[in-house]
Coordinates of C-alpha atoms and ligand atoms in Angstrom, one line a residue:
M1430 CA 18.9 -13.0 -9.3
Y1431 CA 20.9 -9.9 -10.1
T1432 CA 24.0 -10.2 -8.0
A1433 CA 27.1 -8.2 -7.4
N1434 CA 29.1 -10.3 -9.8
N1435 CA 26.9 -10.3 -12.8
A1436 CA 26.0 -6.6 -12.4
G1437 CA 29.5 -5.5 -13.5
A1438 CA 29.6 -8.0 -16.4
R1439 CA 26.3 -6.9 -17.8
A1440 CA 27.0 -3.3 -17.5
S1441 CA 30.3 -3.4 -19.2
T1442 CA 28.9 -4.9 -22.3
R1443 CA 26.0 -2.4 -22.3
S1444 CA 28.2 0.7 -21.7
S1445 CA 30.3 0.0 -24.8
S1446 CA 27.2 0.1 -27.0
R1447 CA 25.9 3.5 -25.6
S1448 CA 28.3 6.3 -26.3
S1449 CA 26.3 9.0 -24.6
A1450 CA 26.1 7.3 -21.2
P1451 CA 28.7 8.1 -18.6
V1452 CA 31.2 5.2 -18.6
R1453 CA 32.6 4.3 -15.2
L1454 CA 36.3 5.4 -15.1
P1455 CA 38.8 4.0 -12.6
S1456 CA 39.2 7.5 -11.1
D1457 CA 35.5 7.5 -10.2
R1458 CA 35.8 4.4 -8.1
R1459 CA 37.2 5.5 -4.8
R1460 CA 36.6 9.3 -4.7
P1461 CA 36.4 10.3 -1.1
G1462 CA 33.0 11.7 -0.2
N1463 CA 31.4 10.1 -3.2
T1464 CA 30.7 6.8 -1.7
G1465 CA 27.0 7.3 -1.4
G1466 CA 26.9 4.9 1.4
Q1467 CA 25.0 5.3 4.7
L1468 CA 25.4 8.8 5.9
R1469 CA 25.2 10.7 9.2
G1470 CA 21.6 11.4 10.1
A1471 CA 20.5 8.1 8.7
G1472 CA 20.3 6.6 12.1
R1473 CA 16.7 7.5 12.8
A1474 CA 15.7 6.4 9.3
L1475 CA 17.3 3.0 9.9
R1476 CA 15.6 2.6 13.2
N1477 CA 12.2 2.9 11.5
K1478 CA 12.9 0.1 9.1
K1479 CA 10.9 -3.1 9.5
F1480 CA 12.6 -6.3 8.3
I1481 CA 11.5 -7.3 4.8
H1482 CA 12.7 -10.7 3.5
P1483 CA 14.9 -10.2 0.4
S1484 CA 12.8 -12.6 -1.5
K1485 CA 10.0 -10.1 -1.5
F1486 CA 12.1 -7.8 -3.7
I1487 CA 12.6 -10.4 -6.4
K1488 CA 9.9 -11.1 -9.0
T1489 CA 9.7 -11.3 -12.8
A1490 CA 7.0 -9.2 -14.4
T1491 CA 4.2 -11.4 -15.7
V1492 CA 3.6 -10.1 -19.2
T1493 CA 0.0 -11.1 -19.4
E1494 CA -2.1 -9.5 -22.1
K1495 CA -4.3 -7.3 -20.0
S1496 CA -7.8 -7.4 -21.2
E1497 CA -9.0 -3.9 -21.9
Y1498 CA -11.5 -2.7 -19.2
V1499 CA -14.9 -2.3 -20.6
S1500 CA -16.6 0.5 -18.7
V1501 CA -20.3 0.3 -17.8
N1502 CA -20.7 4.0 -18.4
T1503 CA -19.4 6.5 -20.9
F1504 CA -18.5 10.0 -19.7
S1505 CA -21.8 11.3 -21.3
D1506 CA -23.8 8.9 -19.0
F1507 CA -22.7 10.7 -15.9
S1508 CA -25.0 13.8 -16.6
L1509 CA -22.0 16.1 -16.2
D1510 CA -22.2 19.7 -17.3
S1511 CA -21.5 19.9 -21.1
R1512 CA -18.5 22.2 -20.4
I1513 CA -16.9 19.7 -18.1
L1514 CA -17.6 16.9 -20.6
A1515 CA -15.9 18.9 -23.4
N1516 CA -12.8 19.5 -21.1
V1517 CA -12.6 15.7 -20.3
L1518 CA -12.7 14.9 -24.0
A1519 CA -10.1 17.6 -24.7
K1520 CA -7.8 15.9 -22.3
G1521 CA -8.0 12.8 -24.4
Y1522 CA -10.1 10.7 -22.0
N1523 CA -12.3 8.5 -24.1
N1524 CA -13.8 6.2 -21.5
P1525 CA -13.9 6.2 -17.7
S1526 CA -11.3 4.2 -15.9
P1527 CA -12.6 1.5 -13.4
I1528 CA -12.5 3.8 -10.4
Q1529 CA -14.2 6.6 -12.4
D1530 CA -16.8 4.2 -13.8
K1531 CA -17.7 2.9 -10.3
T1532 CA -17.4 6.0 -8.1
I1533 CA -18.7 9.0 -10.2
P1534 CA -22.4 7.8 -10.1
I1535 CA -22.2 7.4 -6.3
V1536 CA -20.5 10.8 -5.8
M1537 CA -23.1 12.5 -8.1
Q1538 CA -25.8 11.1 -5.8
G1539 CA -24.2 13.0 -2.9
R1540 CA -23.1 9.9 -1.0
D1541 CA -20.0 9.6 1.2
L1542 CA -17.4 7.3 -0.3
I1543 CA -14.2 5.5 0.4
G1544 CA -12.4 4.6 -2.9
I1545 CA -9.6 2.0 -2.5
A1546 CA -7.3 2.7 -5.5
N1547 CA -3.6 3.0 -6.2
T1548 CA -2.0 6.1 -7.7
G1549 CA -2.3 6.1 -11.5
T1550 CA -5.8 4.7 -11.6
G1551 CA -7.5 8.0 -12.5
K1552 CA -8.8 8.7 -9.0
T1553 CA -8.3 12.5 -9.4
A1554 CA -11.0 12.7 -12.1
A1555 CA -13.1 10.3 -10.1
F1556 CA -13.6 12.9 -7.4
A1557 CA -12.9 16.1 -9.3
L1558 CA -15.5 15.7 -12.1
P1559 CA -18.6 15.3 -9.8
L1560 CA -17.2 17.9 -7.4
I1561 CA -16.7 20.5 -10.1
H1562 CA -20.2 19.7 -11.5
D1563 CA -21.7 20.3 -8.1
L1564 CA -19.8 23.6 -7.6
I1565 CA -20.8 25.2 -10.9
H1566 CA -24.4 24.3 -10.4
A1567 CA -24.9 25.2 -6.7
M1568 CA -23.3 28.6 -6.3
D1569 CA -23.5 28.5 -2.5
H1570 CA -21.4 25.2 -2.4
H1571 CA -17.8 25.1 -1.4
A1572 CA -15.3 22.3 -1.4
I1573 CA -11.9 21.4 0.0
I1574 CA -9.4 18.8 -1.3
M1575 CA -6.6 17.6 1.0
A1576 CA -3.5 15.7 -0.2
P1577 CA -0.5 14.5 1.8
T1578 CA 2.2 16.3 -0.3
R1579 CA 2.6 19.6 -2.0
E1580 CA 3.3 17.9 -5.4
L1581 CA 0.1 15.9 -5.2
A1582 CA -1.9 19.0 -4.2
Q1583 CA -0.4 21.0 -7.1
Q1584 CA -1.2 18.2 -9.6
I1585 CA -4.8 18.0 -8.3
Q1586 CA -5.2 21.7 -8.8
E1587 CA -3.8 21.5 -12.3
E1588 CA -6.3 18.7 -13.2
C1589 CA -9.2 20.6 -11.6
L1590 CA -8.3 23.7 -13.6
A1591 CA -8.2 21.7 -16.8
F1592 CA -11.6 20.0 -16.0
S1593 CA -13.2 23.4 -15.1
K1594 CA -11.9 25.4 -18.0
N1595 CA -14.6 28.0 -19.1
C1596 CA -16.7 27.3 -16.0
G1597 CA -15.5 30.4 -14.0
L1598 CA -14.5 28.3 -11.0
R1599 CA -12.0 30.0 -8.7
T1600 CA -9.5 27.8 -6.8
A1601 CA -6.8 28.4 -4.2
L1602 CA -3.8 26.2 -3.5
L1603 CA -2.7 26.2 0.1
I1604 CA 0.6 24.3 0.4
G1605 CA 3.7 24.7 2.5
G1606 CA 6.9 26.2 1.0
A1607 CA 4.9 28.8 -0.8
S1608 CA 4.1 32.4 0.2
M1609 CA 1.5 32.8 2.9
N1610 CA 0.6 36.3 1.6
M1611 CA -0.1 35.2 -1.9
Q1612 CA -2.4 32.5 -0.5
I1613 CA -4.2 35.0 1.7
R1614 CA -4.7 37.2 -1.4
D1615 CA -6.1 34.2 -3.2
L1616 CA -8.4 33.4 -0.3
R1617 CA -9.8 37.0 -0.2
R1618 CA -11.1 36.4 -3.7
N1619 CA -13.5 33.8 -2.2
P1620 CA -12.4 30.6 -4.1
R1621 CA -15.1 28.0 -4.1
L1622 CA -12.5 25.2 -4.3
V1623 CA -9.6 25.0 -1.9
I1624 CA -6.8 22.4 -2.4
G1625 CA -4.0 21.9 0.0
T1626 CA -1.9 20.0 2.5
P1627 CA -3.2 19.6 6.0
G1628 CA -0.4 21.6 7.7
R1629 CA -0.9 24.7 5.7
I1630 CA -4.7 24.5 5.7
K1631 CA -4.5 24.4 9.5
D1632 CA -2.1 27.4 9.6
H1633 CA -4.7 29.4 7.6
L1634 CA -7.5 28.3 9.9
Q1635 CA -5.5 29.3 13.0
Q1636 CA -4.7 32.7 11.4
R1637 CA -8.4 33.0 10.5
T1638 CA -7.5 33.7 6.9
L1639 CA -9.6 30.6 5.9
S1640 CA -13.1 29.7 7.0
L1641 CA -14.5 26.2 6.4
S1642 CA -18.0 26.9 7.7
G1643 CA -19.5 26.8 4.2
I1644 CA -17.9 23.5 3.1
T1645 CA -20.3 21.2 1.4
T1646 CA -17.8 18.6 0.1
A1647 CA -14.4 17.5 1.6
V1648 CA -12.1 15.1 -0.3
L1649 CA -9.1 13.4 1.3
D1650 CA -6.7 12.0 -1.3
E1651 CA -4.1 9.3 -0.3
F1652 CA -5.6 9.2 3.1
D1653 CA -3.4 6.3 4.1
R1654 CA -0.3 8.4 3.4
M1655 CA -1.7 11.3 5.4
L1656 CA -2.0 9.0 8.4
D1657 CA 1.5 7.5 7.8
M1658 CA 2.8 11.1 7.8
G1659 CA 1.2 11.9 11.1
F1660 CA -1.5 14.3 9.8
I1661 CA -4.3 12.9 11.9
R1662 CA -4.4 15.7 14.5
D1663 CA -4.4 18.4 11.8
I1664 CA -7.1 16.5 9.9
T1665 CA -9.2 16.1 13.0
S1666 CA -9.0 19.8 13.7
I1667 CA -9.7 20.7 10.1
F1668 CA -12.8 18.5 10.1
S1669 CA -14.0 20.2 13.3
A1670 CA -14.1 23.5 11.5
M1671 CA -16.5 22.1 8.9
P1672 CA -20.3 21.6 9.0
T1673 CA -21.2 17.9 9.8
N1674 CA -23.8 17.7 7.0
R1675 CA -21.2 17.7 4.3
Q1676 CA -20.3 15.1 1.7
T1677 CA -16.9 13.4 2.5
L1678 CA -14.9 11.4 0.0
F1679 CA -11.7 9.4 0.9
F1680 CA -9.3 7.8 -1.4
S1681 CA -6.7 5.4 -0.1
A1682 CA -4.4 2.6 -1.4
T1683 CA -5.5 0.4 1.5
M1684 CA -8.1 -0.1 4.2
E1685 CA -5.6 -1.5 6.7
G1686 CA -4.9 -0.4 10.3
E1687 CA -6.7 2.6 11.6
I1688 CA -7.9 3.8 8.3
E1689 CA -11.4 2.3 8.4
K1690 CA -12.0 3.6 12.0
H1691 CA -11.1 7.2 10.9
V1692 CA -13.1 7.0 7.8
R1693 CA -16.2 5.9 9.8
S1694 CA -15.7 8.7 12.3
F1695 CA -15.5 11.5 9.6
S1696 CA -18.2 10.2 7.3
H1697 CA -21.8 9.1 7.2
D1698 CA -22.7 5.7 5.8
A1699 CA -19.8 5.7 3.3
V1700 CA -19.9 3.4 0.3
T1701 CA -16.7 1.4 -0.2
V1702 CA -15.5 1.0 -3.8
S1703 CA -12.3 -1.0 -4.4
V1704 CA -10.4 -1.2 -7.7
R1705 CA -7.0 -2.0 -6.3
E1706 CA -4.6 -3.6 -8.6
N1707 CA -1.5 -5.4 -7.5
V1708 CA 1.2 -3.3 -9.2
T1709 CA 4.1 -5.3 -8.0
V1710 CA 2.9 -8.6 -9.4
D1711 CA 1.8 -7.4 -12.8
S1712 CA 4.1 -5.1 -14.5
V1713 CA 7.4 -4.6 -12.7
N1714 CA 10.5 -6.8 -12.9
Q1715 CA 11.9 -6.8 -9.4
D1716 CA 15.4 -7.7 -8.4
V1717 CA 18.1 -7.1 -5.8
V1718 CA 21.6 -5.8 -6.1
Y1719 CA 24.1 -7.0 -3.4
Y1720 CA 27.0 -4.8 -2.4
R1721 CA 29.8 -5.9 -0.1
A1722 CA 31.1 -2.6 1.2
R1723 CA 29.8 0.9 1.3
E1724 CA 32.4 2.0 -1.2
E1725 CA 31.2 -0.6 -3.7
K1726 CA 27.6 0.6 -3.5
I1727 CA 27.8 3.6 -5.7
D1728 CA 29.8 1.6 -8.3
K1729 CA 27.0 -1.0 -8.4
L1730 CA 24.5 1.9 -8.9
H1731 CA 26.7 3.3 -11.7
D1732 CA 26.5 -0.1 -13.4
L1733 CA 22.8 -0.1 -13.3
L1734 CA 22.5 3.5 -14.6
I1735 CA 24.6 2.8 -17.7
A1736 CA 22.5 -0.2 -18.6
K1737 CA 21.2 0.0 -22.2
N1738 CA 17.6 -0.4 -21.4
R1739 CA 17.4 2.3 -18.7
G1740 CA 15.1 5.2 -19.3
K1741 CA 13.9 7.7 -16.7
T1742 CA 14.8 6.6 -13.2
I1743 CA 13.8 7.5 -9.7
I1744 CA 16.3 6.6 -7.0
F1745 CA 15.1 6.5 -3.4
D1746 CA 17.3 7.2 -0.4
D1747 CA 16.7 7.6 3.3
T1748 CA 17.4 11.2 4.3
K1749 CA 17.6 14.7 2.9
H1750 CA 21.4 14.6 3.3
S1751 CA 21.9 11.2 1.7
V1752 CA 19.7 12.3 -1.3
E1753 CA 21.7 15.5 -1.6
R1754 CA 25.1 13.7 -1.5
L1755 CA 24.0 10.9 -3.8
C1756 CA 22.7 13.4 -6.4
K1757 CA 26.0 15.3 -6.3
A1758 CA 28.0 12.1 -6.7
L1759 CA 26.0 11.1 -9.7
V1760 CA 26.3 14.6 -11.3
S1761 CA 30.0 14.5 -10.8
R1762 CA 30.1 11.1 -12.6
G1763 CA 28.4 12.7 -15.6
F1764 CA 24.8 11.6 -15.0
K1765 CA 21.9 14.1 -15.6
A1766 CA 20.4 14.0 -12.2
D1767 CA 18.4 16.3 -9.9
R1768 CA 16.9 15.7 -6.4
I1769 CA 13.8 16.4 -4.3
H1770 CA 13.6 16.2 -0.5
G1771 CA 12.0 18.1 2.4
N1772 CA 14.7 20.8 2.5
K1773 CA 14.0 21.9 -1.1
S1774 CA 11.6 24.8 -1.7
Q1775 CA 8.4 24.1 -3.6
A1776 CA 9.7 26.0 -6.6
Q1777 CA 12.9 23.8 -6.6
R1778 CA 10.8 20.6 -6.3
T1779 CA 8.5 21.6 -9.1
R1780 CA 11.5 22.5 -11.3
A1781 CA 13.1 19.1 -10.7
I1782 CA 10.0 17.2 -11.7
K1783 CA 9.5 19.4 -14.8
R1784 CA 13.1 18.7 -15.8
L1785 CA 12.4 15.0 -15.6
K1786 CA 9.2 15.3 -17.5
E1787 CA 10.8 17.3 -20.2
N1788 CA 13.8 15.0 -20.6
E1789 CA 16.4 17.6 -19.3
I1790 CA 17.4 15.0 -16.7
D1791 CA 16.8 11.3 -16.6
I1792 CA 17.5 10.6 -12.9
L1793 CA 15.6 12.0 -9.9
V1794 CA 16.9 11.2 -6.5
A1795 CA 14.2 11.4 -3.8
T1796 CA 13.1 10.7 -0.3
D1797 CA 9.8 8.8 0.1
V1798 CA 7.8 11.7 1.3
A1799 CA 9.0 14.1 -1.5
A1800 CA 8.3 11.5 -4.2
R1801 CA 4.7 10.8 -3.2
G1802 CA 2.3 12.0 -5.8
I1803 CA 4.8 12.4 -8.6
D1804 CA 3.0 11.6 -11.9
V1805 CA 5.7 11.0 -14.5
A1806 CA 4.4 8.5 -17.1
D1807 CA 7.5 7.0 -18.5
I1808 CA 9.7 5.9 -15.6
S1809 CA 11.6 2.8 -16.6
H1810 CA 13.5 2.1 -13.4
V1811 CA 12.9 2.6 -9.7
I1812 CA 16.0 2.0 -7.6
N1813 CA 15.8 1.5 -3.9
Y1814 CA 19.3 2.7 -2.9
S1815 CA 18.1 2.3 0.6
Q1816 CA 15.6 -0.2 1.7
P1817 CA 12.0 1.1 2.2
N1818 CA 10.7 1.2 5.8
T1819 CA 7.8 -1.2 5.1
Y1820 CA 6.6 -3.4 2.3
E1821 CA 3.8 -1.0 1.8
D1822 CA 6.3 1.8 1.1
Y1823 CA 8.1 -0.6 -1.3
V1824 CA 4.8 -1.0 -3.2
H1825 CA 4.4 2.7 -3.4
R1826 CA 7.9 3.3 -4.6
I1827 CA 7.9 0.7 -7.4
G1828 CA 4.4 1.7 -8.4
R1829 CA 6.1 4.7 -10.1
T1830 CA 7.2 2.4 -12.9
G1831 CA 5.4 -0.1 -15.1
R1832 CA 2.5 2.2 -15.7
A1833 CA 0.2 2.5 -18.7
G1834 CA 0.9 -1.0 -20.1
N1835 CA 4.7 -0.8 -19.9
T1836 CA 6.9 -3.2 -18.0
G1837 CA 9.0 -1.5 -15.3
N1838 CA 12.1 -2.4 -13.5
A1839 CA 12.8 -2.1 -9.7
Y1840 CA 16.1 -2.8 -8.0
T1841 CA 16.7 -2.9 -4.3
F1842 CA 20.2 -2.5 -2.8
L1843 CA 21.0 -5.0 0.0
E1844 CA 24.3 -5.3 1.9
K1845 CA 25.9 -8.7 1.7
E1846 CA 26.7 -10.0 5.1
Ligands
AMP729 P1 -4.5 9.8 -11.4 O1 -4.6 8.4 -10.8 O2 -5.7 10.6 -11.2 O3 -3.2 10.5 -11.0 O4 -4.4 9.6 -13.0 C1 -3.3 8.9 -13.6 C2 -3.1 9.3 -15.1 O5 -4.1 8.8 -15.9 C3 -3.1 10.8 -15.3 O6 -2.0 11.1 -16.2 C4 -4.5 11.1 -15.9 O7 -4.4 12.2 -16.7 C5 -4.7 9.8 -16.7 N1 -6.2 9.5 -16.8 C6 -7.1 9.5 -15.8 N2 -8.3 9.1 -16.2 C7 -8.2 8.8 -17.5 C8 -9.1 8.3 -18.5 N3 -10.4 8.0 -18.3 N4 -8.6 8.0 -19.7 C9 -7.3 8.3 -20.0 N5 -6.4 8.8 -19.1 C10 -6.8 9.0 -17.9

């Protein structure tokens, strides 16, 4: 177990061998306002927390040689338009991932579907490829893709643009934090594919700047997250503006709770395909860091951040304010950090993620909601500076590391009684 006592010892040997990392100086230790402990406004966040036994945060990654997935199909077997096929190959995709292999033939048949898959499994292409194929062959077809966060919606649009290069497909991105007028301008150009978050899509429907009466396919990505975030009323009203004889595709990390009930009410005879992997067991070393007093907490974090093996890191904290303060404290200690949370504009969030991707910073401090959908391949550490609300949230958080055959590291801060 990674305890308060050995944390300092390990870090001090590591810091001496890495000259570029900020070394913890005595003057950093008790700077007022830089404690990074529980902050005002965190009360509501704390009330939402369910008890998770500390033992669930500790596990050694099992370094099993993963047998390469042998796909049943090749991309050429899917009868996709040759331009789409060329774009897929240009992106460097040689073979379909399991979710693509299993779902693309079903979606191509026009069936409704619920795909149970974690982030990072290639689910975007699983729905985007057959969808784009349909749109460029049936000129009267229209589609909508909904995602829980702006970042995810933006990433989906980028992928769709890459897959539909040279196909003349017009798209519009409808997300909060961006100019309504620009979106209205894009909608006037009659895009055949609209991608967005439920709140902004509903705003456009209410303002009658968007009509969904011609929708032939609707996709809901990370449906479980959308429900967690309280989008069900918006989604229900968006569905009521669409024809019922559409194709509907859901993607979700789980089928728990109310999910199945909603899926059934919004779809017809949906096929279920599951390729869920247990990200926590396989590829992430998980441990806890105990701290005794609030003032000690940020020093423990500092120790972790100067460890030799640390690469890009996402640190989760509870509230917009605590994220803001923690990021400031880290920057003042010499770390290259930025932050994303709900008070940041879309442009600021996009810039922070770009800075992380392009190695300008190596620490991103984030709230759960803002971090959803971030696709940065080489995250070495996820640090839960505050405990996640549920074990499900924990799985989502630590799933940001240990991707693409790498072993990741996850640390969860716990207060010692
Ligand atoms: P997603 O789950 O759609 O966010 O995809 C996760 C990552 O895997 C993205 O960086 C994709 O570009 C990449 N990816 C998706 N499908 C494939 C594939 N068949 N071959 C290689 N990379 C892929």
